[in-house]
């Protein structure tokens, strides 16, 4: 039985931060909320909301390497760091509300994938931001030939070591992946990446022309975001450094060579179950 891991409390200082510009327009944003040492800003040209100043890459890597990173969120202790699970506790966790939600999303997202493709599972599927590998493991069981990329060492080690998945630990651009994926999934990932335009362009280079992209992300035009302001629970300025709306995300995707073809916002849809401030998007490559 391993002891619970408590991450050290982190206080970020201005020295940990850097100022960035809008990834679409290359201009500074205007301050919306001062959350020193961070700022929530909006691009005066395109309306994209982002964090500036934000954590420097080294500080961000320290955050994701922290073994406690996943434990406070939806993963809520559902998987133990390092994969040291004993049988009894992993059986109990199946009924953990956070794990039930994870399973609902996974099943709903695999079903959505089949619906948008109009055929049964099969082919090459890449998940970017694979976490502990729960979705990828289910996709593999459904019949997909799976690959993953994950920045957190703890997550990637669980996915490869315990689940035997093919998961590269690092940034998408550095992953040794061949092109021609039938499906690329990115669940709650694009809001974390240093440059979302770069991210979707790399994704475009990996997805087949007749492939499909499925993703989820919080959205800043959601009711909770608009009503709660700085108290919006998903604001998290250290980690969530880009905040999209369906409109700004469609612009971003178009610039990277994708058309946003579907947006699921209902918290009643299994792929987005219980999420009032997040959406699931479907995008397809624009023919070159
Ligand atoms: Zn802009």
GROMACS .gro file of C-alpha atoms and ligand atoms in nm:
model
  289
    1UNK     CA    1   0.000   0.000   0.000
    2UNK     CA    2   0.166   0.321  -0.110
    3UNK     CA    3   0.129   0.640   0.091
    4UNK     CA    4  -0.080   0.915  -0.066
    5UNK     CA    5   0.139   1.169  -0.242
    6UNK     CA    6   0.078   1.530  -0.144
    7UNK     CA    7   0.232   1.782  -0.382
    8UNK     CA    8   0.424   2.067  -0.217
    9UNK     CA    9   0.225   2.392  -0.218
   10UNK     CA   10   0.342   2.600  -0.513
   11UNK     CA   11   0.358   2.976  -0.514
   12UNK     CA   12   0.450   3.127  -0.848
   13UNK     CA   13   0.644   3.451  -0.867
   14UNK     CA   14   0.682   3.700  -1.157
   15UNK     CA   15   1.024   3.539  -1.227
   16UNK     CA   16   0.841   3.217  -1.323
   17UNK     CA   17   0.634   3.397  -1.586
   18UNK     CA   18   0.665   3.534  -1.940
   19UNK     CA   19   0.458   3.772  -2.153
   20UNK     CA   20   0.309   3.622  -2.471
   21UNK     CA   21   0.109   3.750  -2.770
   22UNK     CA   22  -0.203   3.623  -2.943
   23UNK     CA   23  -0.110   3.305  -3.135
   24UNK     CA   24  -0.335   3.415  -3.425
   25UNK     CA   25  -0.257   3.787  -3.455
   26UNK     CA   26   0.089   3.824  -3.297
   27UNK     CA   27  -0.022   4.119  -3.084
   28UNK     CA   28  -0.051   4.165  -2.705
   29UNK     CA   29  -0.386   4.110  -2.537
   30UNK     CA   30  -0.576   4.359  -2.323
   31UNK     CA   31  -0.618   4.284  -1.953
   32UNK     CA   32  -0.951   4.128  -1.851
   33UNK     CA   33  -0.859   3.994  -1.503
   34UNK     CA   34  -0.547   4.066  -1.299
   35UNK     CA   35  -0.450   3.741  -1.122
   36UNK     CA   36  -0.091   3.842  -1.036
   37UNK     CA   37   0.158   3.711  -1.126
   38UNK     CA   38  -0.075   3.604  -1.410
   39UNK     CA   39  -0.309   3.805  -1.630
   40UNK     CA   40  -0.620   3.701  -1.823
   41UNK     CA   41  -0.612   3.899  -2.148
   42UNK     CA   42  -0.821   3.924  -2.466
   43UNK     CA   43  -0.681   3.987  -2.814
   44UNK     CA   44  -0.824   4.322  -2.932
   45UNK     CA   45  -0.824   4.197  -3.292
   46UNK     CA   46  -0.966   3.840  -3.288
   47UNK     CA   47  -1.112   3.814  -2.938
   48UNK     CA   48  -0.907   3.510  -2.832
   49UNK     CA   49  -0.866   3.498  -2.451
   50UNK     CA   50  -0.533   3.383  -2.311
   51UNK     CA   51  -0.303   3.406  -2.010
   52UNK     CA   52  -0.023   3.662  -2.017
   53UNK     CA   53   0.198   3.679  -1.820
   54UNK     CA   54   0.192   3.300  -1.795
   55UNK     CA   55   0.431   3.032  -1.663
   56UNK     CA   56   0.758   2.991  -1.850
   57UNK     CA   57   0.807   2.648  -2.017
   58UNK     CA   58   1.048   2.530  -1.742
   59UNK     CA   59   0.801   2.617  -1.466
   60UNK     CA   60   0.521   2.446  -1.660
   61UNK     CA   61   0.724   2.127  -1.702
   62UNK     CA   62   0.787   2.130  -1.323
   63UNK     CA   63   0.411   2.148  -1.270
   64UNK     CA   64   0.335   1.855  -1.503
   65UNK     CA   65   0.617   1.645  -1.362
   66UNK     CA   66   0.467   1.682  -1.015
   67UNK     CA   67   0.328   1.338  -0.931
   68UNK     CA   68   0.030   1.503  -0.764
   69UNK     CA   69  -0.074   1.681  -1.084
   70UNK     CA   70  -0.362   1.453  -1.181
   71UNK     CA   71  -0.483   1.377  -0.832
   72UNK     CA   72  -0.686   1.686  -0.763
   73UNK     CA   73  -0.884   1.680  -1.087
   74UNK     CA   74  -1.124   1.443  -1.253
   75UNK     CA   75  -0.867   1.168  -1.202
   76UNK     CA   76  -0.933   1.218  -0.829
   77UNK     CA   77  -0.719   0.926  -0.712
   78UNK     CA   78  -0.875   0.697  -0.971
   79UNK     CA   79  -0.532   0.581  -1.072
   80UNK     CA   80  -0.237   0.565  -0.844
   81UNK     CA   81   0.086   0.735  -0.947
   82UNK     CA   82   0.334   0.475  -1.066
   83UNK     CA   83   0.061   0.217  -1.111
   84UNK     CA   84   0.107   0.067  -0.765
   85UNK     CA   85  -0.258  -0.031  -0.725
   86UNK     CA   86  -0.368  -0.311  -0.500
   87UNK     CA   87  -0.665  -0.517  -0.609
   88UNK     CA   88  -0.912  -0.411  -0.339
   89UNK     CA   89  -0.866  -0.039  -0.377
   90UNK     CA   90  -0.882  -0.049  -0.756
   91UNK     CA   91  -1.214  -0.239  -0.733
   92UNK     CA   92  -1.355   0.026  -0.499
   93UNK     CA   93  -1.245   0.304  -0.732
   94UNK     CA   94  -1.465   0.171  -1.008
   95UNK     CA   95  -1.755   0.326  -0.819
   96UNK     CA   96  -1.575   0.651  -0.753
   97UNK     CA   97  -1.791   0.931  -0.910
   98UNK     CA   98  -1.487   1.076  -1.090
   99UNK     CA   99  -1.409   0.738  -1.243
  100UNK     CA  100  -1.772   0.681  -1.344
  101UNK     CA  101  -1.763   1.016  -1.523
  102UNK     CA  102  -1.439   0.919  -1.696
  103UNK     CA  103  -1.598   0.597  -1.818
  104UNK     CA  104  -1.909   0.780  -1.939
  105UNK     CA  105  -1.695   1.026  -2.138
  106UNK     CA  106  -1.480   0.748  -2.282
  107UNK     CA  107  -1.780   0.542  -2.398
  108UNK     CA  108  -1.962   0.853  -2.525
  109UNK     CA  109  -1.657   0.975  -2.716
  110UNK     CA  110  -1.590   0.637  -2.879
  111UNK     CA  111  -1.958   0.622  -2.982
  112UNK     CA  112  -1.942   0.981  -3.118
  113UNK     CA  113  -1.633   0.886  -3.315
  114UNK     CA  114  -1.816   0.595  -3.482
  115UNK     CA  115  -2.115   0.819  -3.556
  116UNK     CA  116  -1.916   1.098  -3.722
  117UNK     CA  117  -1.717   0.847  -3.927
  118UNK     CA  118  -2.025   0.643  -4.014
  119UNK     CA  119  -1.842   0.313  -3.973
  120UNK     CA  120  -1.717   0.073  -3.709
  121UNK     CA  121  -1.383   0.117  -3.523
  122UNK     CA  122  -1.058   0.029  -3.695
  123UNK     CA  123  -0.751   0.213  -3.818
  124UNK     CA  124  -0.485   0.432  -3.658
  125UNK     CA  125  -0.585   0.650  -3.363
  126UNK     CA  126  -0.356   0.901  -3.195
  127UNK     CA  127  -0.439   1.059  -2.861
  128UNK     CA  128  -0.250   1.374  -2.765
  129UNK     CA  129  -0.253   1.435  -2.391
  130UNK     CA  130  -0.316   1.069  -2.312
  131UNK     CA  131  -0.285   1.115  -1.932
  132UNK     CA  132  -0.287   0.775  -1.763
  133UNK     CA  133  -0.405   0.606  -2.081
  134UNK     CA  134  -0.766   0.532  -1.980
  135UNK     CA  135  -0.920   0.647  -2.310
  136UNK     CA  136  -0.645   0.493  -2.521
  137UNK     CA  137  -0.686   0.160  -2.341
  138UNK     CA  138  -1.061   0.162  -2.416
  139UNK     CA  139  -0.997   0.262  -2.779
  140UNK     CA  140  -0.754  -0.026  -2.817
  141UNK     CA  141  -1.014  -0.267  -2.677
  142UNK     CA  142  -1.268  -0.124  -2.924
  143UNK     CA  143  -1.039  -0.225  -3.209
  144UNK     CA  144  -0.820   0.079  -3.276
  145UNK     CA  145  -0.448   0.064  -3.343
  146UNK     CA  146  -0.347   0.322  -3.080
  147UNK     CA  147  -0.061   0.565  -3.019
  148UNK     CA  148  -0.036   0.839  -2.758
  149UNK     CA  149   0.161   1.142  -2.652
  150UNK     CA  150   0.172   1.268  -2.291
  151UNK     CA  151   0.377   1.543  -2.129
  152UNK     CA  152   0.346   1.420  -1.769
  153UNK     CA  153   0.605   1.155  -1.688
  154UNK     CA  154   0.377   0.995  -1.425
  155UNK     CA  155   0.091   0.963  -1.673
  156UNK     CA  156   0.308   0.830  -1.955
  157UNK     CA  157   0.476   0.576  -1.727
  158UNK     CA  158   0.140   0.440  -1.617
  159UNK     CA  159   0.016   0.420  -1.976
  160UNK     CA  160   0.325   0.238  -2.103
  161UNK     CA  161   0.431   0.039  -1.794
  162UNK     CA  162   0.099  -0.071  -1.645
  163UNK     CA  163  -0.129  -0.069  -1.950
  164UNK     CA  164   0.133  -0.160  -2.213
  165UNK     CA  165   0.028   0.123  -2.443
  166UNK     CA  166   0.248   0.295  -2.697
  167UNK     CA  167   0.277   0.645  -2.543
  168UNK     CA  168   0.556   0.895  -2.611
  169UNK     CA  169   0.646   1.122  -2.318
  170UNK     CA  170   0.697   1.479  -2.440
  171UNK     CA  171   0.554   1.743  -2.675
  172UNK     CA  172   0.355   1.641  -2.985
  173UNK     CA  173   0.607   1.809  -3.220
  174UNK     CA  174   0.889   1.591  -3.080
  175UNK     CA  175   0.701   1.260  -3.100
  176UNK     CA  176   0.836   1.011  -3.356
  177UNK     CA  177   0.505   0.960  -3.539
  178UNK     CA  178   0.437   0.884  -3.903
  179UNK     CA  179   0.154   1.071  -4.083
  180UNK     CA  180  -0.175   0.923  -4.199
  181UNK     CA  181  -0.371   0.883  -3.871
  182UNK     CA  182  -0.740   0.812  -3.925
  183UNK     CA  183  -0.829   0.976  -3.594
  184UNK     CA  184  -0.661   1.226  -3.364
  185UNK     CA  185  -0.812   1.287  -3.019
  186UNK     CA  186  -0.710   1.563  -2.778
  187UNK     CA  187  -0.920   1.563  -2.459
  188UNK     CA  188  -0.873   1.875  -2.248
  189UNK     CA  189  -0.533   1.937  -2.399
  190UNK     CA  190  -0.530   2.233  -2.640
  191UNK     CA  191  -0.594   2.484  -2.357
  192UNK     CA  192  -0.259   2.370  -2.205
  193UNK     CA  193  -0.023   2.387  -2.505
  194UNK     CA  194   0.228   2.673  -2.554
  195UNK     CA  195   0.099   2.756  -2.905
  196UNK     CA  196  -0.241   2.618  -3.015
  197UNK     CA  197  -0.187   2.718  -3.380
  198UNK     CA  198   0.136   2.524  -3.386
  199UNK     CA  199  -0.041   2.236  -3.211
  200UNK     CA  200  -0.323   2.211  -3.467
  201UNK     CA  201  -0.078   2.253  -3.758
  202UNK     CA  202   0.127   1.961  -3.627
  203UNK     CA  203  -0.199   1.767  -3.587
  204UNK     CA  204  -0.289   1.849  -3.949
  205UNK     CA  205   0.042   1.704  -4.067
  206UNK     CA  206  -0.036   1.378  -3.885
  207UNK     CA  207  -0.402   1.327  -3.983
  208UNK     CA  208  -0.499   1.166  -4.314
  209UNK     CA  209  -0.695   1.387  -4.558
  210UNK     CA  210  -1.007   1.180  -4.490
  211UNK     CA  211  -0.934   1.159  -4.116
  212UNK     CA  212  -1.114   1.323  -3.826
  213UNK     CA  213  -1.018   1.514  -3.511
  214UNK     CA  214  -1.214   1.499  -3.186
  215UNK     CA  215  -1.129   1.722  -2.894
  216UNK     CA  216  -1.268   1.869  -2.576
  217UNK     CA  217  -1.186   2.197  -2.409
  218UNK     CA  218  -1.339   2.443  -2.164
  219UNK     CA  219  -1.501   2.745  -2.329
  220UNK     CA  220  -1.496   3.097  -2.202
  221UNK     CA  221  -1.837   3.185  -2.347
  222UNK     CA  222  -2.000   2.914  -2.129
  223UNK     CA  223  -2.249   3.017  -1.864
  224UNK     CA  224  -2.023   2.936  -1.564
  225UNK     CA  225  -1.733   3.129  -1.719
  226UNK     CA  226  -1.950   3.433  -1.787
  227UNK     CA  227  -2.131   3.428  -1.454
  228UNK     CA  228  -1.840   3.349  -1.226
  229UNK     CA  229  -1.560   3.568  -1.368
  230UNK     CA  230  -1.242   3.509  -1.168
  231UNK     CA  231  -1.425   3.249  -0.955
  232UNK     CA  232  -1.481   3.023  -1.260
  233UNK     CA  233  -1.337   2.691  -1.138
  234UNK     CA  234  -1.175   2.613  -1.474
  235UNK     CA  235  -0.984   2.941  -1.505
  236UNK     CA  236  -0.666   2.788  -1.347
  237UNK     CA  237  -0.418   3.040  -1.497
  238UNK     CA  238  -0.107   2.825  -1.437
  239UNK     CA  239  -0.236   2.540  -1.657
  240UNK     CA  240  -0.519   2.667  -1.877
  241UNK     CA  241  -0.334   2.924  -2.086
  242UNK     CA  242  -0.578   2.959  -2.380
  243UNK     CA  243  -0.953   3.008  -2.350
  244UNK     CA  244  -1.159   2.957  -2.663
  245UNK     CA  245  -1.516   3.012  -2.773
  246UNK     CA  246  -1.664   2.803  -3.056
  247UNK     CA  247  -1.599   3.106  -3.282
  248UNK     CA  248  -1.232   3.162  -3.191
  249UNK     CA  249  -1.167   2.787  -3.202
  250UNK     CA  250  -1.318   2.763  -3.551
  251UNK     CA  251  -1.086   3.049  -3.663
  252UNK     CA  252  -0.784   2.882  -3.509
  253UNK     CA  253  -0.865   2.544  -3.666
  254UNK     CA  254  -0.925   2.703  -4.007
  255UNK     CA  255  -0.583   2.868  -3.993
  256UNK     CA  256  -0.432   2.523  -3.924
  257UNK     CA  257  -0.621   2.357  -4.212
  258UNK     CA  258  -0.923   2.211  -4.032
  259UNK     CA  259  -1.296   2.283  -4.051
  260UNK     CA  260  -1.483   2.269  -3.721
  261UNK     CA  261  -1.783   2.061  -3.825
  262UNK     CA  262  -1.959   1.987  -3.499
  263UNK     CA  263  -1.975   2.121  -3.144
  264UNK     CA  264  -2.133   1.927  -2.856
  265UNK     CA  265  -2.215   2.161  -2.569
  266UNK     CA  266  -2.490   1.974  -2.386
  267UNK     CA  267  -2.394   1.841  -2.042
  268UNK     CA  268  -2.647   1.564  -2.110
  269UNK     CA  269  -2.452   1.423  -2.407
  270UNK     CA  270  -2.245   1.126  -2.283
  271UNK     CA  271  -1.931   1.261  -2.456
  272UNK     CA  272  -1.959   1.580  -2.247
  273UNK     CA  273  -2.152   1.443  -1.947
  274UNK     CA  274  -2.196   1.680  -1.655
  275UNK     CA  275  -1.976   1.949  -1.805
  276UNK     CA  276  -2.140   2.291  -1.804
  277UNK     CA  277  -1.832   2.481  -1.915
  278UNK     CA  278  -1.669   2.248  -2.167
  279UNK     CA  279  -1.746   2.134  -2.520
  280UNK     CA  280  -1.655   1.847  -2.748
  281UNK     CA  281  -1.557   1.950  -3.099
  282UNK     CA  282  -1.526   1.755  -3.423
  283UNK     CA  283  -1.298   1.887  -3.698
  284UNK     CA  284  -1.206   1.757  -4.044
  285UNK     CA  285  -0.905   1.838  -4.259
  286UNK     CA  286  -0.969   2.096  -4.530
  287UNK     CA  287  -0.852   1.937  -4.859
  288UNK     CA  288  -0.515   2.081  -4.966
  289LIG    ZN1  289  -0.581   3.764  -3.200
   0.00000   0.00000   0.00000
